[in-house]
Amino acid sequence: MNIIVTITDLIEDPSSTEYAIISEKQRLPNSMSEVTIPALRLHLSESVVVQGFKYQVLSIELTRSDRLIEPQDIQNLELPPGIDTTGGVAISGRAPMWLYSYLTHKLDRTDWVACYDPRLGAVVSITNSHQVRTGQVIPMSPPNGSHHPFGKEKRNMEVGLCPVLMIVGPPDSGKSVLSHALFQALLSEHPEIYLQRAHWDGEGNYILELSAEATHEEIEAFKKNNKGALTERFFPYHAQAILQLRKQKSLVIVDVGGMVQPEKLPILEACTHYLIISSKPEKVDAWHEFCRDRGNLIPVAVIHSRLEEIEEVHKQEPYLEITCGPWVRGQVKSVPQSILKCVKSTFIKTYT
């Protein structure tokens, strides 16, 4: 199995890290030191004190244009100078779990180490202090997109909240594959986007990025082992996570399950737009009724999913309607330009 790690394997899911909420006066200062190697750059902030917690932020930035990183890239990686061992350190940024593990080990002489999850805050993973406990969430907010190109772009959104594109449609239409492909296609130019999986079927980015040698039986067994179940708190939890992400990201893509269910109403309330992908034309109207009529969401596109290779645009107004495919793991060559153009024109407004 290939060991090259793509950006969606990264700690930006239940494996995640990036930005929370504090007041304007509490915003963190610029980095005071940094370390750069070919694959990544580590930024270290000055120490700050927020709500009685003294800490620095160690921010990870992947520097290659394709955002790829390999295990050998960290063999000679050292921490930036200026670590204050009398306080905590919060690690922030999109990076693989093994890099977070390495940095946590390197920081074990500090008061505490936390990993930033943009949906929660900085979650303490180790502590040498009586001030904080393992599992405690520390409020913090690294600068949002200040050193990324997308940070210079206008956001088509309510004040302080980014837009959210919900990917919907009946089962076996290609929602997870499309969500992953769209996220990957946008990510290299716009790193401040986020893909939230709001379903429990066990199919995540790790499934979609398995090597070509993985068999169908292995994949199905992996999904079965990771499959969850619907509970009362499942959709409210994800709705709250989406609202937190909207305060910090430039665009959130949400992949939800393939059934029209009243339990999903909290998700509707947290989203702004929707895209339907359906292999069954007769199911499209039900999703319009659910998302547009009940949720007051704005339609972006309807994709009629096919197993054969095809791309046929039917209309572009008031939303894109297209027949294309295949949306099957390992068979997607690229996201059609008509879909990318539609999404970018809807959500990415640049200064001229």
GROMACS .gro file of C-alpha atoms in nm:
model
  352
    1MET     CA    1   0.000   0.000   0.000
    2ASN     CA    2   0.131   0.347  -0.095
    3ILE     CA    3   0.270   0.544   0.200
    4ILE     CA    4   0.248   0.888   0.038
    5VAL     CA    5  -0.003   1.083   0.246
    6THR     CA    6  -0.247   1.315   0.074
    7ILE     CA    7  -0.392   1.614   0.247
    8THR     CA    8  -0.724   1.451   0.325
    9ASP     CA    9  -0.561   1.182   0.542
   10LEU     CA   10  -0.467   1.469   0.762
   11ILE     CA   11  -0.558   1.569   1.112
   12GLU     CA   12  -0.860   1.772   1.001
   13ASP     CA   13  -1.135   1.524   1.081
   14PRO     CA   14  -1.185   1.340   1.413
   15SER     CA   15  -0.812   1.356   1.332
   16SER     CA   16  -0.803   1.737   1.318
   17THR     CA   17  -0.651   2.077   1.403
   18GLU     CA   18  -0.703   2.448   1.320
   19TYR     CA   19  -0.897   2.750   1.466
   20ALA     CA   20  -1.153   2.851   1.745
   21ILE     CA   21  -1.305   3.169   1.890
   22ILE     CA   22  -1.173   3.448   2.111
   23SER     CA   23  -1.220   3.824   2.105
   24GLU     CA   24  -1.036   4.066   1.875
   25LYS     CA   25  -0.809   4.174   2.162
   26GLN     CA   26  -0.705   3.813   2.220
   27ARG     CA   27  -0.594   3.747   1.862
   28LEU     CA   28  -0.256   3.581   1.847
   29PRO     CA   29   0.055   3.772   1.734
   30ASN     CA   30   0.259   3.685   1.429
   31SER     CA   31   0.496   3.390   1.441
   32MET     CA   32   0.814   3.467   1.633
   33SER     CA   33   1.020   3.183   1.481
   34GLU     CA   34   0.992   2.910   1.224
   35VAL     CA   35   1.159   2.601   1.082
   36THR     CA   36   1.132   2.506   0.714
   37ILE     CA   37   1.208   2.178   0.538
   38PRO     CA   38   1.115   2.095   0.176
   39ALA     CA   39   0.775   1.948   0.265
   40LEU     CA   40   0.656   2.168   0.552
   41ARG     CA   41   0.709   2.479   0.762
   42LEU     CA   42   0.660   2.510   1.138
   43HIS     CA   43   0.560   2.851   1.274
   44LEU     CA   44   0.592   2.927   1.647
   45SER     CA   45   0.395   3.214   1.796
   46GLU     CA   46   0.494   3.426   2.092
   47SER     CA   47   0.349   3.327   2.430
   48VAL     CA   48   0.002   3.459   2.506
   49VAL     CA   49  -0.225   3.434   2.807
   50VAL     CA   50  -0.595   3.375   2.734
   51GLN     CA   51  -0.845   3.314   3.014
   52GLY     CA   52  -0.557   3.229   3.247
   53PHE     CA   53  -0.393   2.980   3.008
   54LYS     CA   54  -0.038   3.061   2.895
   55TYR     CA   55   0.060   2.898   2.568
   56GLN     CA   56   0.222   2.922   2.227
   57VAL     CA   57   0.081   2.798   1.898
   58LEU     CA   58   0.292   2.571   1.679
   59SER     CA   59   0.137   2.599   1.332
   60ILE     CA   60   0.203   2.345   1.057
   61GLU     CA   61   0.206   2.456   0.694
   62LEU     CA   62   0.251   2.204   0.412
   63THR     CA   63   0.465   2.379   0.151
   64ARG     CA   64   0.465   2.159  -0.159
   65SER     CA   65   0.219   2.265  -0.429
   66ASP     CA   66   0.046   1.926  -0.413
   67ARG     CA   67   0.039   1.937  -0.027
   68LEU     CA   68   0.195   1.590  -0.009
   69ILE     CA   69   0.416   1.477   0.278
   70GLU     CA   70   0.603   1.150   0.334
   71PRO     CA   71   0.734   0.991   0.657
   72GLN     CA   72   1.099   1.046   0.562
   73ASP     CA   73   1.032   1.421   0.549
   74ILE     CA   74   1.037   1.441   0.928
   75GLN     CA   75   1.362   1.250   0.987
   76ASN     CA   76   1.562   1.568   1.053
   77LEU     CA   77   1.273   1.790   1.161
   78GLU     CA   78   1.346   2.005   1.466
   79LEU     CA   79   1.124   2.243   1.661
   80PRO     CA   80   1.161   2.618   1.602
   81PRO     CA   81   1.368   2.801   1.864
   82GLY     CA   82   1.191   2.983   2.146
   83ILE     CA   83   0.973   2.711   2.299
   84ASP     CA   84   0.859   2.831   2.644
   85THR     CA   85   0.852   2.519   2.860
   86THR     CA   86   0.675   2.708   3.143
   87GLY     CA   87   0.353   2.716   2.939
   88GLY     CA   88   0.157   2.496   2.703
   89VAL     CA   89   0.185   2.447   2.328
   90ALA     CA   90  -0.112   2.401   2.095
   91ILE     CA   91  -0.034   2.229   1.765
   92SER     CA   92  -0.241   2.362   1.477
   93GLY     CA   93  -0.265   2.283   1.106
   94ARG     CA   94  -0.355   2.016   0.853
   95ALA     CA   95  -0.106   1.733   0.893
   96PRO     CA   96  -0.093   1.351   0.923
   97MET     CA   97  -0.146   1.186   1.261
   98TRP     CA   98   0.211   1.057   1.272
   99LEU     CA   99   0.345   1.414   1.246
  100TYR     CA  100   0.122   1.521   1.537
  101SER     CA  101   0.251   1.223   1.734
  102TYR     CA  102   0.613   1.320   1.659
  103LEU     CA  103   0.561   1.685   1.757
  104THR     CA  104   0.375   1.590   2.075
  105HIS     CA  105   0.669   1.370   2.176
  106LYS     CA  106   0.917   1.650   2.101
  107LEU     CA  107   0.713   1.890   2.318
  108ASP     CA  108   0.679   1.660   2.620
  109ARG     CA  109   0.886   1.892   2.845
  110THR     CA  110   0.632   2.175   2.818
  111ASP     CA  111   0.352   2.226   3.072
  112TRP     CA  112   0.099   2.071   2.837
  113VAL     CA  113   0.044   1.990   2.471
  114ALA     CA  114  -0.289   2.028   2.290
  115CYS     CA  115  -0.407   1.947   1.938
  116TYR     CA  116  -0.636   2.205   1.780
  117ASP     CA  117  -0.969   2.081   1.640
  118PRO     CA  118  -1.155   2.363   1.461
  119ARG     CA  119  -1.487   2.217   1.576
  120LEU     CA  120  -1.392   2.213   1.945
  121GLY     CA  121  -1.081   2.411   2.039
  122ALA     CA  122  -0.738   2.295   2.156
  123VAL     CA  123  -0.777   1.949   2.314
  124VAL     CA  124  -0.509   1.869   2.573
  125SER     CA  125  -0.339   1.537   2.494
  126ILE     CA  126  -0.057   1.537   2.752
  127THR     CA  127  -0.002   1.749   3.064
  128ASN     CA  128   0.268   1.804   3.324
  129SER     CA  129   0.067   2.074   3.498
  130HIS     CA  130  -0.199   2.083   3.769
  131GLN     CA  131  -0.363   2.371   3.581
  132VAL     CA  132  -0.499   2.157   3.297
  133ARG     CA  133  -0.610   1.797   3.260
  134THR     CA  134  -0.595   1.553   2.972
  135GLY     CA  135  -0.903   1.594   2.754
  136GLN     CA  136  -0.963   1.956   2.858
  137VAL     CA  137  -1.052   2.195   2.575
  138ILE     CA  138  -0.856   2.522   2.577
  139PRO     CA  139  -1.016   2.821   2.399
  140MET     CA  140  -0.788   2.957   2.128
  141SER     CA  141  -0.794   3.114   1.784
  142PRO     CA  142  -0.487   3.113   1.559
  143PRO     CA  143  -0.505   3.378   1.281
  144ASN     CA  144  -0.763   3.256   1.031
  145GLY     CA  145  -0.605   3.212   0.688
  146SER     CA  146  -0.363   3.502   0.736
  147HIS     CA  147  -0.080   3.336   0.541
  148HIS     CA  148  -0.291   3.152   0.284
  149PRO     CA  149  -0.399   3.286  -0.060
  150PHE     CA  150  -0.764   3.215   0.021
  151GLY     CA  151  -0.738   3.454   0.316
  152LYS     CA  152  -0.716   3.739   0.062
  153GLU     CA  153  -1.043   3.645  -0.106
  154LYS     CA  154  -1.388   3.778  -0.038
  155ARG     CA  155  -1.629   3.529   0.114
  156ASN     CA  156  -1.978   3.502  -0.024
  157MET     CA  157  -2.138   3.463   0.320
  158GLU     CA  158  -2.310   3.617   0.616
  159VAL     CA  159  -2.088   3.838   0.830
  160GLY     CA  160  -1.848   3.612   1.019
  161LEU     CA  161  -1.985   3.285   0.879
  162CYS     CA  162  -1.862   3.106   0.568
  163PRO     CA  163  -2.100   2.924   0.330
  164VAL     CA  164  -2.167   2.551   0.359
  165LEU     CA  165  -2.231   2.322   0.061
  166MET     CA  166  -2.427   2.010   0.156
  167ILE     CA  167  -2.384   1.713  -0.082
  168VAL     CA  168  -2.705   1.507  -0.092
  169GLY     CA  169  -2.870   1.232  -0.294
  170PRO     CA  170  -2.994   0.873  -0.275
  171PRO     CA  171  -2.764   0.581  -0.181
  172ASP     CA  172  -2.508   0.451  -0.432
  173SER     CA  173  -2.500   0.772  -0.634
  174GLY     CA  174  -2.142   0.874  -0.555
  175LYS     CA  175  -2.182   1.138  -0.279
  176SER     CA  176  -1.870   1.044  -0.086
  177VAL     CA  177  -1.660   1.010  -0.402
  178LEU     CA  178  -1.782   1.346  -0.535
  179SER     CA  179  -1.729   1.521  -0.199
  180HIS     CA  180  -1.374   1.389  -0.180
  181ALA     CA  181  -1.293   1.473  -0.544
  182LEU     CA  182  -1.436   1.826  -0.515
  183PHE     CA  183  -1.249   1.888  -0.191
  184GLN     CA  184  -0.922   1.769  -0.346
  185ALA     CA  185  -0.975   1.977  -0.660
  186LEU     CA  186  -1.024   2.299  -0.460
  187LEU     CA  187  -0.774   2.237  -0.184
  188SER     CA  188  -0.444   2.313  -0.359
  189GLU     CA  189  -0.548   2.671  -0.438
  190HIS     CA  190  -0.781   2.724  -0.141
  191PRO     CA  191  -0.647   2.549   0.172
  192GLU     CA  192  -0.900   2.712   0.406
  193ILE     CA  193  -1.182   2.476   0.310
  194TYR     CA  194  -1.304   2.178   0.512
  195LEU     CA  195  -1.479   1.849   0.435
  196GLN     CA  196  -1.713   1.733   0.712
  197ARG     CA  197  -1.844   1.375   0.696
  198ALA     CA  198  -2.186   1.383   0.866
  199HIS     CA  199  -2.277   1.017   0.823
  200TRP     CA  200  -2.199   0.693   1.001
  201ASP     CA  201  -2.158   0.444   0.714
  202GLY     CA  202  -1.783   0.397   0.772
  203GLU     CA  203  -1.680   0.543   0.435
  204GLY     CA  204  -1.431   0.825   0.483
  205ASN     CA  205  -1.131   0.969   0.301
  206TYR     CA  206  -0.918   0.677   0.421
  207ILE     CA  207  -1.142   0.439   0.222
  208LEU     CA  208  -1.130   0.654  -0.091
  209GLU     CA  209  -0.752   0.683  -0.075
  210LEU     CA  210  -0.666   0.317  -0.031
  211SER     CA  211  -0.427   0.184  -0.291
  212ALA     CA  212  -0.548   0.026  -0.615
  213GLU     CA  213  -0.450  -0.316  -0.476
  214ALA     CA  214  -0.726  -0.301  -0.211
  215THR     CA  215  -1.003  -0.546  -0.303
  216HIS     CA  216  -1.376  -0.480  -0.285
  217GLU     CA  217  -1.405  -0.736  -0.004
  218GLU     CA  218  -1.131  -0.561   0.198
  219ILE     CA  219  -1.297  -0.223   0.152
  220GLU     CA  220  -1.641  -0.350   0.252
  221ALA     CA  221  -1.495  -0.523   0.558
  222PHE     CA  222  -1.316  -0.201   0.656
  223LYS     CA  223  -1.638   0.000   0.620
  224LYS     CA  224  -1.832  -0.254   0.823
  225ASN     CA  225  -1.579  -0.239   1.105
  226ASN     CA  226  -1.602   0.142   1.117
  227LYS     CA  227  -1.975   0.176   1.065
  228GLY     CA  228  -2.170   0.353   1.339
  229ALA     CA  229  -2.540   0.401   1.407
  230LEU     CA  230  -2.786   0.689   1.430
  231THR     CA  231  -2.835   0.830   1.780
  232GLU     CA  232  -3.032   1.130   1.908
  233ARG     CA  233  -2.717   1.341   1.937
  234PHE     CA  234  -2.558   1.245   1.604
  235PHE     CA  235  -2.698   1.518   1.375
  236PRO     CA  236  -2.715   1.793   1.643
  237TYR     CA  237  -2.347   1.720   1.717
  238HIS     CA  238  -2.250   1.757   1.351
  239ALA     CA  239  -2.469   2.066   1.311
  240GLN     CA  240  -2.283   2.232   1.599
  241ALA     CA  241  -1.949   2.126   1.450
  242ILE     CA  242  -2.048   2.284   1.116
  243LEU     CA  243  -2.141   2.611   1.287
  244GLN     CA  244  -1.801   2.620   1.457
  245LEU     CA  245  -1.629   2.553   1.125
  246ARG     CA  246  -1.825   2.836   0.960
  247LYS     CA  247  -1.661   3.083   1.198
  248GLN     CA  248  -1.314   2.978   1.087
  249LYS     CA  249  -1.311   2.839   0.733
  250SER     CA  250  -1.375   2.984   0.389
  251LEU     CA  251  -1.600   2.702   0.272
  252VAL     CA  252  -1.732   2.386   0.438
  253ILE     CA  253  -1.842   2.086   0.229
  254VAL     CA  254  -2.077   1.847   0.413
  255ASP     CA  255  -2.133   1.487   0.304
  256VAL     CA  256  -2.454   1.348   0.457
  257GLY     CA  257  -2.622   1.009   0.426
  258GLY     CA  258  -2.850   0.908   0.139
  259MET     CA  259  -3.193   0.925   0.304
  260VAL     CA  260  -3.437   1.215   0.339
  261GLN     CA  261  -3.487   1.213   0.717
  262PRO     CA  262  -3.642   1.466   0.958
  263GLU     CA  263  -3.350   1.391   1.193
  264LYS     CA  264  -3.128   1.580   0.946
  265LEU     CA  265  -3.307   1.913   1.005
  266PRO     CA  266  -3.030   2.040   1.239
  267ILE     CA  267  -2.785   1.989   0.950
  268LEU     CA  268  -3.011   2.188   0.717
  269GLU     CA  269  -3.020   2.476   0.964
  270ALA     CA  270  -2.638   2.484   0.973
  271CYS     CA  271  -2.593   2.484   0.591
  272THR     CA  272  -2.648   2.747   0.322
  273HIS     CA  273  -2.636   2.564  -0.015
  274TYR     CA  274  -2.689   2.215  -0.153
  275LEU     CA  275  -2.581   1.999  -0.445
  276ILE     CA  276  -2.776   1.687  -0.549
  277ILE     CA  277  -2.602   1.388  -0.704
  278SER     CA  278  -2.843   1.110  -0.798
  279SER     CA  279  -2.833   0.790  -0.999
  280LYS     CA  280  -3.214   0.783  -0.975
  281PRO     CA  281  -3.387   1.076  -1.154
  282GLU     CA  282  -3.713   1.010  -0.969
  283LYS     CA  283  -3.543   1.088  -0.633
  284VAL     CA  284  -3.425   1.440  -0.725
  285ASP     CA  285  -3.753   1.621  -0.646
  286ALA     CA  286  -3.764   1.480  -0.292
  287TRP     CA  287  -3.422   1.629  -0.219
  288HIS     CA  288  -3.526   1.967  -0.365
  289GLU     CA  289  -3.830   1.964  -0.140
  290PHE     CA  290  -3.622   1.874   0.164
  291CYS     CA  291  -3.329   2.112   0.107
  292ARG     CA  292  -3.484   2.407  -0.076
  293ASP     CA  293  -3.845   2.407   0.044
  294ARG     CA  294  -3.797   2.289   0.403
  295GLY     CA  295  -3.440   2.404   0.465
  296ASN     CA  296  -3.445   2.726   0.259
  297LEU     CA  297  -3.108   2.627   0.112
  298ILE     CA  298  -2.986   2.753  -0.227
  299PRO     CA  299  -2.940   2.493  -0.504
  300VAL     CA  300  -2.598   2.493  -0.672
  301ALA     CA  301  -2.618   2.192  -0.902
  302VAL     CA  302  -2.795   1.867  -0.986
  303ILE     CA  303  -2.567   1.589  -1.106
  304HIS     CA  304  -2.728   1.288  -1.274
  305SER     CA  305  -2.477   1.017  -1.187
  306ARG     CA  306  -2.383   0.748  -1.437
  307LEU     CA  307  -2.150   0.449  -1.423
  308GLU     CA  308  -2.019   0.509  -1.774
  309GLU     CA  309  -1.786   0.794  -1.872
  310ILE     CA  310  -2.006   1.083  -1.984
  311GLU     CA  311  -2.032   1.461  -1.945
  312GLU     CA  312  -2.341   1.640  -2.076
  313VAL     CA  313  -2.454   1.981  -1.950
  314HIS     CA  314  -2.834   2.027  -1.965
  315LYS     CA  315  -2.862   2.380  -1.823
  316GLN     CA  316  -2.663   2.635  -1.625
  317GLU     CA  317  -2.937   2.856  -1.483
  318PRO     CA  318  -3.081   2.896  -1.223
  319TYR     CA  319  -2.843   2.614  -1.121
  320LEU     CA  320  -2.617   2.374  -1.308
  321GLU     CA  321  -2.775   2.048  -1.423
  322ILE     CA  322  -2.539   1.790  -1.570
  323THR     CA  323  -2.516   1.419  -1.645
  324CYS     CA  324  -2.168   1.285  -1.575
  325GLY     CA  325  -1.974   0.992  -1.439
  326PRO     CA  326  -1.846   0.762  -1.325
  327TRP     CA  327  -1.846   0.856  -0.955
  328VAL     CA  328  -1.683   0.535  -0.841
  329ARG     CA  329  -1.375   0.499  -0.621
  330GLY     CA  330  -1.062   0.477  -0.837
  331GLN     CA  331  -1.243   0.575  -1.159
  332VAL     CA  332  -1.274   0.953  -1.120
  333LYS     CA  333  -1.015   1.118  -1.343
  334SER     CA  334  -1.108   1.474  -1.248
  335VAL     CA  335  -1.404   1.688  -1.150
  336PRO     CA  336  -1.567   1.826  -1.468
  337GLN     CA  337  -1.471   2.188  -1.531
  338SER     CA  338  -1.838   2.289  -1.550
  339ILE     CA  339  -1.887   2.173  -1.189
  340LEU     CA  340  -1.566   2.341  -1.067
  341LYS     CA  341  -1.657   2.664  -1.244
  342CYS     CA  342  -2.005   2.655  -1.092
  343VAL     CA  343  -1.874   2.600  -0.738
  344LYS     CA  344  -1.600   2.862  -0.767
  345SER     CA  345  -1.834   3.124  -0.912
  346THR     CA  346  -2.081   3.061  -0.629
  347PHE     CA  347  -1.842   3.056  -0.333
  348ILE     CA  348  -1.510   3.213  -0.430
  349LYS     CA  349  -1.527   3.586  -0.495
  350THR     CA  350  -1.184   3.734  -0.554
  351TYR     CA  351  -1.073   4.092  -0.541
  352THR     CA  352  -0.996   4.246  -0.879
   0.00000   0.00000   0.00000
